[in-house]
Amino acid sequence: MRIARFSTGEGVSFGVVEGGPGEEVVSAIAGHPFAQVQFTGERFPLSQVKLLAPMLPSKVVAIGRNYAEHAAELGNEVPEEPLIFMKPSTTVIGHGENIAYPTSLSDRVDFEGELAVVIGRLCREVPVERVKDVIFGYTCANDVTARDLQKKDVQFTRAKGFDTFCPLGPWIQTDLDASDLALTTTVNGEIRQSGRTNQLINDIPALVAYVSAVMTLIPGDVILTGTPAGVGPLEIGDEVSVGIEGIGTLTNKVVSRD
């Protein structure tokens, strides 16, 4: 099931996206999708609604250097344990929204296409074998990074924390085996990243168990699982897309913040 959060101009709703490419229809549901899905009877062509970030998480927990080739391309060692950092909730935007390049503060902003895990239940210290019970679904993510500031600061908060630096979408796929999915990032239609989730050093059950041993996870929280090799810079005017097999494609344009 594909769960979208959308606006018709008269309010924000959740809905189920049905139909194939170019023929998608959004069927509105009552309340929140974490409860039992109940359709309202309202249906909208996807082309006539605005997709929003599919979830507004209390926190985004990101995993660094979780693909060996990506760690190597930046001259880093693979960490012995998952390397976790946080992105503020204010970094989150949806499909079709603009990434704001802070040109007065950074000279290099990179794309990082990733698979995102959306938590569906309040949980803490989740055993690996129970992780599937707390996952609501999966979506595409772009862990946008001011690379020069990351190198300058050493820790990641400023480089990863600018408003608009965490596009999520276009929707959440709830019925999916995410253990071996193709992930592709393109910039202006040119492929820049091509990987598979079976290349993750720490797989999804291990990551959720590890993060939940540190902090309580709340329904809607997002875990970014890491990016494959091929990261690179974005320029003003670029269009960047993250596509994941079985989910869809998240597309955003880069504009100047200043």
mmCIF file of C-alpha atoms in Angstrom, residues 1-4 15-18 27 29 33 35-39 136-138 171-176 246-247:
data_model
loop_
_atom_site.group_PDB
_atom_site.id
_atom_site.type_symbol
_atom_site.label_atom_id
_atom_site.label_comp_id
_atom_site.label_asym_id
_atom_site.label_seq_id
_atom_site.Cartn_x
_atom_site.Cartn_y
_atom_site.Cartn_z
ATOM 1 C CA MET A 1 0.000 0.000 0.000
ATOM 2 C CA ARG A 2 1.293 3.465 -0.945
ATOM 3 C CA ILE A 3 0.395 6.056 1.707
ATOM 4 C CA ALA A 4 0.657 9.694 0.662
ATOM 5 C CA GLY A 15 -4.569 8.901 1.141
ATOM 6 C CA VAL A 16 -3.807 5.627 -0.597
ATOM 7 C CA VAL A 17 -2.230 5.929 -4.038
ATOM 8 C CA GLU A 18 -3.631 3.431 -6.530
ATOM 9 C CA SER A 27 -8.150 7.783 -2.340
ATOM 10 C CA ILE A 29 -8.620 8.205 4.189
ATOM 11 C CA PRO A 33 -2.778 5.944 8.549
ATOM 12 C CA ALA A 35 -4.849 3.615 12.703
ATOM 13 C CA GLN A 36 -7.052 1.307 10.659
ATOM 14 C CA VAL A 37 -7.386 2.718 7.144
ATOM 15 C CA GLN A 38 -10.923 3.929 6.442
ATOM 16 C CA PHE A 39 -11.662 5.486 3.067
ATOM 17 C CA PHE A 136 5.320 1.209 9.122
ATOM 18 C CA GLY A 137 6.970 1.376 5.710
ATOM 19 C CA TYR A 138 9.679 2.813 3.498
ATOM 20 C CA TRP A 171 4.900 8.382 -0.490
ATOM 21 C CA ILE A 172 5.378 5.519 1.992
ATOM 22 C CA GLN A 173 5.287 1.954 0.684
ATOM 23 C CA THR A 174 4.004 -0.266 3.481
ATOM 24 C CA ASP A 175 4.161 -3.675 1.771
ATOM 25 C CA LEU A 176 7.770 -4.210 0.822
ATOM 26 C CA GLY A 246 9.194 -0.899 -5.374
ATOM 27 C CA ILE A 247 8.657 2.599 -3.963
#
